[in-house]
Coordinates of C-alpha atoms in Angstrom, one line a residue:
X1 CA 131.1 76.7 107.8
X2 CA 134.8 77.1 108.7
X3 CA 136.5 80.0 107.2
X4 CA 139.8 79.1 105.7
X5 CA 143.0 80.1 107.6
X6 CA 144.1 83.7 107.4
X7 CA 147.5 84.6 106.8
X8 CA 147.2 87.4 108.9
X9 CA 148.0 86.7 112.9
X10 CA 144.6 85.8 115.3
X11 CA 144.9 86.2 118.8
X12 CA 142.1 85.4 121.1
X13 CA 141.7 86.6 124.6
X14 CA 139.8 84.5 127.0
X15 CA 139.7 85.0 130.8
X16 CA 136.9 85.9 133.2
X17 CA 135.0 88.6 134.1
X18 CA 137.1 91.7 135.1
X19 CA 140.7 89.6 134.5
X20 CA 141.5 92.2 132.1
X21 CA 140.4 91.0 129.0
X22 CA 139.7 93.8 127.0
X23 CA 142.7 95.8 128.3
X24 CA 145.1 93.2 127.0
X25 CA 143.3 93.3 123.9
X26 CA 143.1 97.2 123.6
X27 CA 147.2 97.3 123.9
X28 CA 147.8 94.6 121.9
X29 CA 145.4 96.4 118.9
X30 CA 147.5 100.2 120.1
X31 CA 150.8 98.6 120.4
X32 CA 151.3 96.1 117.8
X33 CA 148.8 97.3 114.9
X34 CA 145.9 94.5 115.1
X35 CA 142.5 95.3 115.4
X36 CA 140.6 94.3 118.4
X37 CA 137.1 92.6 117.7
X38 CA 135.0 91.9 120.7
X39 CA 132.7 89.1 120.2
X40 CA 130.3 90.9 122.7
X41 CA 130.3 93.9 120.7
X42 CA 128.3 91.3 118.1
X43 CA 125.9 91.2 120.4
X44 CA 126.0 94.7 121.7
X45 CA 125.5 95.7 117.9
X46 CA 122.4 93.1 117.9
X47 CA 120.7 94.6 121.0
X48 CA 121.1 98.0 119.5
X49 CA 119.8 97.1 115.9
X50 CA 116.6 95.1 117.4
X51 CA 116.5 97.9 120.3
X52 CA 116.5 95.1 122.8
X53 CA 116.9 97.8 125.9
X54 CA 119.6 98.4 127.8
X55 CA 122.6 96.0 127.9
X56 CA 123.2 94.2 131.3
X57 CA 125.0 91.2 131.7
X58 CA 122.5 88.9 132.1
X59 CA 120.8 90.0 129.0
X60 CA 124.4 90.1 126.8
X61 CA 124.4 86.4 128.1
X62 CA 120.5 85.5 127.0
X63 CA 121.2 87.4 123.8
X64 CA 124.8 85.5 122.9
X65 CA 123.0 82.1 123.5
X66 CA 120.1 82.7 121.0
X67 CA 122.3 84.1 118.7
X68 CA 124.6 81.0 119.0
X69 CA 121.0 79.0 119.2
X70 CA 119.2 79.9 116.0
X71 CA 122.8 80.5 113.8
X72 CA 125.2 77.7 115.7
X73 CA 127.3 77.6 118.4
X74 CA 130.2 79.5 117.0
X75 CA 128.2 82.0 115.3
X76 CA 130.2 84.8 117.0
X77 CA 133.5 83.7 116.1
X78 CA 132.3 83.5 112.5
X79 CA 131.0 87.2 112.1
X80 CA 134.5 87.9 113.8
X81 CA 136.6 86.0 111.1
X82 CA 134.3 87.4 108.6
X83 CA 135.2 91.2 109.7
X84 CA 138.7 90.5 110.5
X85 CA 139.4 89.3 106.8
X86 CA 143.4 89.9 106.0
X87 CA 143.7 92.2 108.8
X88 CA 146.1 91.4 112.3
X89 CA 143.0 91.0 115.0
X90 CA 143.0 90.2 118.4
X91 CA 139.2 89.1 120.0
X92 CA 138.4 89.4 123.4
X93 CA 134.6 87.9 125.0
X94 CA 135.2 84.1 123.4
X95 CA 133.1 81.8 125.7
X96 CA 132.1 79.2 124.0
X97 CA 134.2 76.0 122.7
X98 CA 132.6 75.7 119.7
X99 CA 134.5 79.5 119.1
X100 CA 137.2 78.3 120.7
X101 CA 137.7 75.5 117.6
X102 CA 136.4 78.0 114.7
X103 CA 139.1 80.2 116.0
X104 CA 141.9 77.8 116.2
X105 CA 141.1 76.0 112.8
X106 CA 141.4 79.6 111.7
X107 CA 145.0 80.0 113.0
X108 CA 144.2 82.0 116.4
X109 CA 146.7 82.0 119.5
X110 CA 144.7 81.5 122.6
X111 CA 145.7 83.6 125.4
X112 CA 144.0 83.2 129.0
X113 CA 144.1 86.7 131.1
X114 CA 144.1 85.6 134.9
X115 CA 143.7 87.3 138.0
X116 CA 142.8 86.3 141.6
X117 CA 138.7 86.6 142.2
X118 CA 138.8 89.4 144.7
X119 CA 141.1 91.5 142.2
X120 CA 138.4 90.8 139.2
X121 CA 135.8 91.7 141.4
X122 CA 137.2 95.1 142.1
X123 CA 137.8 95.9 138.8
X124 CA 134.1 95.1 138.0
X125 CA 132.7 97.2 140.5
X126 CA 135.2 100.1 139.4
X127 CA 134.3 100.0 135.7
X128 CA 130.4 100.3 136.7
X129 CA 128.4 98.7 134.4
X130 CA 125.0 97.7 135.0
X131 CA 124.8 94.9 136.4
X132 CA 128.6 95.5 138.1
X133 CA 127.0 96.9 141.7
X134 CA 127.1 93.2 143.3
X135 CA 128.6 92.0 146.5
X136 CA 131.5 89.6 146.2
X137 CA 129.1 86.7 146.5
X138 CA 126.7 87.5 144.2
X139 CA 129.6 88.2 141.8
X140 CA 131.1 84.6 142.5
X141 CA 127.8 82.8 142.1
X142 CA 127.2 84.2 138.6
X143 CA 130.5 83.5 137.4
X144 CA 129.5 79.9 138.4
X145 CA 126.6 79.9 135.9
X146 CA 128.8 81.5 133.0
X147 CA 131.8 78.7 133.8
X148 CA 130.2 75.7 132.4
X149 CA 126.8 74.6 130.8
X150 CA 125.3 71.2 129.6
X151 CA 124.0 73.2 126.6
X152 CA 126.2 73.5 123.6
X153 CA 125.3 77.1 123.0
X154 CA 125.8 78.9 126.5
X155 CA 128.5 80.2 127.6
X156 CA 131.2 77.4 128.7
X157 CA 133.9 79.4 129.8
X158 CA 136.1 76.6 132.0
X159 CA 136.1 74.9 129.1
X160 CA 137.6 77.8 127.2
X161 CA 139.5 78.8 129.5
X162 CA 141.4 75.4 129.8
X163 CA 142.3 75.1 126.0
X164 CA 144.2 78.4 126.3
X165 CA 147.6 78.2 124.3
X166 CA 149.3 80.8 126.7
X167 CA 148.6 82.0 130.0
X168 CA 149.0 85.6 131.8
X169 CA 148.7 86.4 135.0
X170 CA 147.5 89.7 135.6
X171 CA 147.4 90.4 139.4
X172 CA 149.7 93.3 139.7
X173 CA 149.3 96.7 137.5
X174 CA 148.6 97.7 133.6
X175 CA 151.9 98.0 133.4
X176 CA 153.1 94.6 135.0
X177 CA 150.4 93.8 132.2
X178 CA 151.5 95.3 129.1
X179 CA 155.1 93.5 130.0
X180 CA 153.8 90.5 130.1
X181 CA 152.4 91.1 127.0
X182 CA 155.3 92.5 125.6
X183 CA 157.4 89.0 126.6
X184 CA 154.1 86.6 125.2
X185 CA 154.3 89.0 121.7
X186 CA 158.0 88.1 121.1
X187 CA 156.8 84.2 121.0
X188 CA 153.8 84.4 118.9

C-alpha cells in the first residue's frame, strides 16, 4: 500500500553509520519546524513493547529485517508516512530501497549525509552506544554487511545511498553542517 502524496514537505536522510544523520535531521526538525521520525525509533519502540532486551546494533538490524520480513520491505517507511500525516517531517535511518521508493512516491527529498570513514568512526565511538566500542576494522567490516544484501528485506544501504537526490558532505564541524543545510533548505 502506497500512501498518497502529502502536501506537506518529506525529507529523508540517508548516510552511514556516524555521518551525522540524525544531527542533520535534529536541526532541520529545531530550525525549520518539521518533525523528525526515525525509522529506527520503529524499531526501538518494537524491542521495547515485546521487551526484546537491550538494543544493540546487530539486534536493531535483525529486528528491522523481520519487521520488513513478515509486514514488507518498506514497512518502516509506511508507519513513518502514517505518523507524519499533514505534518513537515524529515526521517533519518532509511536503509532499505523499497523505503527509499515508498518515500519518493510519497514526495520525499532524499538527502545523503557523508563523511570520510575514519571521521564516522570517531563519532561512533564518542556517542557510546552498545555495540559502538569497536576498532576501526571491525567497524569497517560491519558496515560491509549493512551496505548491500541479496535479500530484499535487509538493509541495502549503497543502494540507498546512491538514489540520494542531494548530497552533503559533512567532514568539518556542526556548524560547517548546519550551513550546508542552511544552503540545501533554500533549494528544496
Amino acid at each position: 500500500m502506497i500512501m498518497e502524496e502529502t502536501k506537506q514537505p518529506i525529507i529523508g536522510i540517508v548516510g552511514k553509520q556516524g555521518s551525522g544523520k540524525d544531527s542533520a535531521a535534529k536541526y532541520i526538525a529545531q530550525t525549520f519546524g518539521f518533525v523528525h521520525i526515525s525509522l529506527s525509533d520503529i524499531i526501538r519502540d518494537y524491542l521495547d513493547e515485546n521487551k526484546l532486551g537491550k538494543e544493540t546494533r546487530p539486534l536493531m538490524i535483525e529486528i528491522g529485517n523481520k519487521l520488513r520480513s513478515e509486514h514488507g520491505p518498506d514497512y518502516l517507511a509506511q508507519q513513518a508516512l502514517v505518523q507524519a500525516k499533514g505534518k513537515s517531517v524529515v526521517m533519518s535511518s532509511i536503509r532499505n530501497p523499497f523505503e527509499l521508493e515508498t518515500l519518493h512516491k510519497a514526495g520525499a527529498t532524499i538527502i545523503e549525509v557523508r563523511a570520510t570513514p575514519e571521521l564516522r568512526y570517531s563519532r561512533s565511538v564518542k556517542r557510546q552506544r552498545d555495540g559502538d566500542d569497536i576498532t576501526l576494522d571491525e567497524f569497517i567490516k560491519n558496515e560491509k554487511i549493512e551496505l548491500a544484501s541479496n535479500n530484499q528485506n535487509a538493509q541495502q544501504l549503497m543502494t540507498v545511498i546512491s538514489e540520494a537526490d542531494m548530497i552533503i558532505e559533512n567532514n568539518g564541524t556542526l556548524e560547517e553542517l548546519y550551513e550546508r543545510i542552511d544552503e540545501v533548505m533554500d533549494t528544496i
